[in-house]
Tab-separated table of C-alpha atoms and ligand atoms in Angstrom:
chain	number	residue	atom	x	y	z
A	1	UNK	CA	232.235	101.528	38.798
A	2	UNK	CA	229.259	99.253	39.366
A	3	UNK	CA	229.622	96.015	41.271
A	4	UNK	CA	226.995	93.559	42.403
A	5	UNK	CA	225.421	93.972	45.832
A	6	UNK	CA	226.048	90.850	47.951
A	7	UNK	CA	222.410	91.012	49.071
A	8	UNK	CA	219.986	88.441	47.620
A	9	UNK	CA	216.249	88.854	48.000
A	10	UNK	CA	213.168	90.782	46.947
A	11	UNK	CA	212.901	94.472	46.015
A	12	UNK	CA	211.243	95.220	49.351
A	13	UNK	CA	213.876	93.332	51.365
A	14	UNK	CA	216.572	95.143	49.414
A	15	UNK	CA	215.102	98.510	50.318
A	16	UNK	CA	214.797	97.597	53.989
A	17	UNK	CA	218.448	96.668	54.393
A	18	UNK	CA	219.766	99.766	52.598
A	19	UNK	CA	219.737	102.014	55.665
A	20	UNK	CA	222.724	100.336	57.270
A	21	UNK	CA	225.879	101.284	55.307
A	22	UNK	CA	228.055	98.898	57.309
A	23	UNK	CA	226.219	95.713	56.486
A	24	UNK	CA	227.614	95.244	52.982
A	25	UNK	CA	230.404	97.836	53.002
A	26	UNK	CA	233.152	96.680	50.609
A	27	UNK	CA	236.313	95.873	52.551
A	28	UNK	CA	238.581	96.991	49.727
A	29	UNK	CA	238.459	99.007	46.524
A	30	UNK	CA	237.842	96.990	43.341
A	31	UNK	CA	239.479	99.731	41.265
A	32	UNK	CA	242.790	100.464	42.969
A	33	UNK	CA	242.938	97.432	45.301
A	34	UNK	CA	243.558	99.541	48.396
A	35	UNK	CA	242.937	97.406	51.464
A	36	UNK	CA	240.904	100.049	53.351
A	37	UNK	CA	237.128	99.694	53.703
A	38	UNK	CA	235.267	102.170	51.492
A	39	UNK	CA	233.419	105.226	52.843
A	40	UNK	CA	229.616	105.404	52.487
A	41	UNK	CA	228.863	108.032	49.847
A	42	UNK	CA	225.086	108.353	49.696
A	43	UNK	CA	222.798	106.943	47.032
A	44	UNK	CA	221.716	107.486	43.511
A	45	UNK	CA	218.214	106.692	42.390
A	46	UNK	CA	217.068	104.772	39.360
A	47	UNK	CA	213.807	103.514	37.993
A	48	UNK	CA	212.848	99.855	38.221
A	49	UNK	CA	209.987	97.921	36.663
A	50	UNK	CA	209.445	94.516	38.246
A	51	UNK	CA	206.450	92.172	38.063
A	52	UNK	CA	204.935	93.789	41.176
A	53	UNK	CA	206.889	97.039	41.417
A	54	UNK	CA	207.128	100.137	39.232
A	55	UNK	CA	209.015	102.956	40.848
A	56	UNK	CA	212.314	104.317	42.025
A	57	UNK	CA	214.917	102.433	44.018
A	58	UNK	CA	218.064	103.696	45.680
A	59	UNK	CA	221.489	102.317	44.864
A	60	UNK	CA	224.144	102.699	47.540
A	61	UNK	CA	227.413	104.280	46.629
A	62	UNK	CA	230.780	104.120	48.364
A	63	UNK	CA	233.869	106.257	47.904
A	64	UNK	CA	237.449	105.047	47.898
A	65	UNK	CA	239.456	107.735	49.660
A	66	UNK	CA	242.678	106.388	48.131
A	67	UNK	CA	241.749	106.746	44.436
A	68	UNK	CA	238.752	109.112	44.878
A	69	UNK	CA	236.518	106.938	42.709
A	70	UNK	CA	233.045	105.713	43.601
A	71	UNK	CA	231.649	102.179	43.608
A	72	UNK	CA	227.899	101.522	43.290
A	73	UNK	CA	226.360	98.338	44.656
A	74	UNK	CA	223.686	97.182	42.211
A	75	UNK	CA	221.082	94.714	43.488
A	76	UNK	CA	221.214	91.387	41.666
A	77	UNK	CA	217.680	91.655	40.257
A	78	UNK	CA	218.606	94.468	37.876
A	79	UNK	CA	220.849	94.594	34.849
A	80	UNK	CA	222.983	97.714	34.464
A	81	UNK	CA	221.416	100.377	32.211
A	82	UNK	CA	218.057	98.610	31.886
A	83	UNK	CA	214.907	99.800	33.584
A	84	UNK	CA	213.082	96.456	33.763
A	85	UNK	CA	214.121	93.813	36.264
A	86	UNK	CA	215.978	90.706	35.195
A	87	UNK	CA	212.870	88.652	36.064
A	88	UNK	CA	210.665	90.656	33.687
A	89	UNK	CA	213.219	90.454	30.866
A	90	UNK	CA	213.731	86.706	31.420
A	91	UNK	CA	209.980	85.968	31.408
A	92	UNK	CA	209.604	87.878	28.157
A	93	UNK	CA	212.597	86.342	26.368
A	94	UNK	CA	211.634	82.786	27.349
A	95	UNK	CA	208.034	83.302	26.217
A	96	UNK	CA	209.031	84.855	22.903
A	97	UNK	CA	212.221	83.042	21.893
A	98	UNK	CA	211.908	79.647	23.617
A	99	UNK	CA	208.129	79.115	23.532
A	100	UNK	CA	207.590	80.997	20.277
A	101	UNK	CA	204.824	83.267	21.556
A	102	UNK	CA	204.079	86.514	19.757
A	103	UNK	CA	205.641	89.680	21.171
A	104	UNK	CA	202.248	90.787	22.458
A	105	UNK	CA	201.591	87.451	24.196
A	106	UNK	CA	205.135	87.325	25.581
A	107	UNK	CA	204.684	90.837	26.993
A	108	UNK	CA	201.570	89.650	28.829
A	109	UNK	CA	203.573	86.931	30.586
A	110	UNK	CA	206.003	89.607	31.790
A	111	UNK	CA	203.830	92.264	33.468
A	112	UNK	CA	203.373	95.218	33.645
A	113	UNK	CA	202.322	96.086	30.103
A	114	UNK	CA	205.146	97.553	28.089
A	115	UNK	CA	205.677	99.169	24.714
A	116	UNK	CA	206.204	96.770	21.824
A	117	UNK	CA	209.570	98.386	21.032
A	118	UNK	CA	211.009	97.507	24.418
A	119	UNK	CA	210.543	93.786	23.780
A	120	UNK	CA	212.070	94.105	20.313
A	121	UNK	CA	215.035	95.928	21.830
A	122	UNK	CA	215.660	93.087	24.338
A	123	UNK	CA	215.356	90.439	21.615
A	124	UNK	CA	217.831	92.262	19.381
A	125	UNK	CA	220.349	92.614	22.170
A	126	UNK	CA	219.902	89.014	23.328
A	127	UNK	CA	220.431	87.669	19.800
A	128	UNK	CA	223.639	89.665	19.476
A	129	UNK	CA	224.876	88.434	22.835
A	130	UNK	CA	223.791	84.768	22.599
A	131	UNK	CA	227.066	83.243	21.335
A	132	UNK	CA	229.071	85.103	24.015
A	133	UNK	CA	226.650	83.837	26.675
A	134	UNK	CA	227.027	80.228	25.523
A	135	UNK	CA	230.809	80.435	25.865
A	136	UNK	CA	230.749	82.227	29.230
A	137	UNK	CA	228.036	80.040	30.782
A	138	UNK	CA	229.890	76.842	29.836
A	139	UNK	CA	231.856	77.453	33.068
A	140	UNK	CA	228.605	77.036	35.028
A	141	UNK	CA	226.583	74.431	33.169
A	142	UNK	CA	226.900	71.834	30.423
A	143	UNK	CA	226.344	73.199	26.919
A	144	UNK	CA	222.902	72.001	25.861
A	145	UNK	CA	222.254	70.734	22.315
A	146	UNK	CA	220.133	73.290	20.498
A	147	UNK	CA	219.539	74.420	16.916
A	148	UNK	CA	221.247	77.793	17.415
A	149	UNK	CA	223.022	80.018	19.935
A	150	UNK	CA	219.819	81.778	20.988
A	151	UNK	CA	218.106	78.528	22.005
A	152	UNK	CA	221.255	77.159	23.603
A	153	UNK	CA	221.848	80.331	25.630
A	154	UNK	CA	218.219	80.340	26.798
A	155	UNK	CA	218.398	76.668	27.816
A	156	UNK	CA	221.637	77.284	29.709
A	157	UNK	CA	220.130	80.312	31.479
A	158	UNK	CA	217.028	78.334	32.405
A	159	UNK	CA	219.094	75.482	33.837
A	160	UNK	CA	221.471	77.794	35.741
A	161	UNK	CA	218.844	80.289	36.876
A	162	UNK	CA	218.913	83.790	35.398
A	163	UNK	CA	219.990	85.586	38.568
A	164	UNK	CA	222.739	83.052	39.339
A	165	UNK	CA	223.922	83.370	35.735
A	166	UNK	CA	223.848	87.175	35.903
A	167	UNK	CA	225.799	87.120	39.166
A	168	UNK	CA	228.466	84.930	37.594
A	169	UNK	CA	228.605	86.919	34.353
A	170	UNK	CA	228.690	90.334	35.976
A	171	UNK	CA	230.792	89.708	39.074
A	172	UNK	CA	233.004	87.031	37.571
A	173	UNK	CA	233.704	88.021	34.003
A	174	UNK	CA	232.209	91.572	33.719
A	175	UNK	CA	229.851	90.372	31.021
A	176	UNK	CA	226.415	92.001	30.650
A	177	UNK	CA	223.635	89.483	30.056
A	178	UNK	CA	222.250	91.621	27.215
A	179	UNK	CA	225.593	93.131	26.213
A	180	UNK	CA	226.992	96.456	27.383
A	181	UNK	CA	225.529	99.508	25.694
A	182	UNK	CA	227.620	101.160	23.022
A	183	UNK	CA	230.006	103.762	24.419
A	184	UNK	CA	231.153	101.624	27.312
A	185	UNK	CA	234.419	99.750	27.471
A	186	UNK	CA	234.176	95.941	27.038
A	187	UNK	CA	234.138	95.371	30.797
A	188	UNK	CA	231.319	97.878	31.295
A	189	UNK	CA	233.398	100.710	32.671
A	190	UNK	CA	232.507	104.112	31.416
A	191	UNK	CA	234.801	105.238	28.638
A	192	UNK	CA	236.261	108.643	29.434
A	193	UNK	CA	234.477	110.360	26.560
A	194	UNK	CA	231.015	108.801	26.835
A	195	UNK	CA	228.057	110.611	28.322
A	196	UNK	CA	225.985	109.151	31.125
A	197	UNK	CA	223.617	106.525	29.731
A	198	UNK	CA	220.045	106.540	30.982
A	199	UNK	CA	218.299	103.207	31.578
A	200	UNK	CA	216.369	102.155	28.478
B	301	ZN	ZN1	240.362	102.921	45.102
């Protein structure tokens, strides 16, 4: 299961604090609710593209000795199953969908350069998810008058802050800002039959 890392800060600061497994060790298991602190269980690596970073980061994993399941602590600047950081995706979506820039121009506001298809993929997923976001984010901010769900969701994300919104959506209501990939259960847990999804 993936939960959000309590750490808030830059990619570099995230990496620096990773060495100490005690600092953010979960005090209980989110899956079986055992009250024992979890055991450090190494890392997995994943790719990350941020405005000033393109490489591999480590994600710390803990093991619950009661239910034998692992918990990964995802930093707040990434969305599960997506390679680009939340900042890059937000810059692109705002430029394209709120400011009406072309995909190529929007991609330039969200460096580094990326394939055209990646932007289209984010737009498609955001459009599908927009109505759900409007409902969920109403707990955080006033619904904003807008011509459609896409514009309203973007305005609500801009007023809340994308990372604060993601933290609320993911930690609070297990909602993925761009929608969970197909093959996962509605709360983002891996369905028993699905294969491991690579970041897109
Ligand atoms: Zn457990």
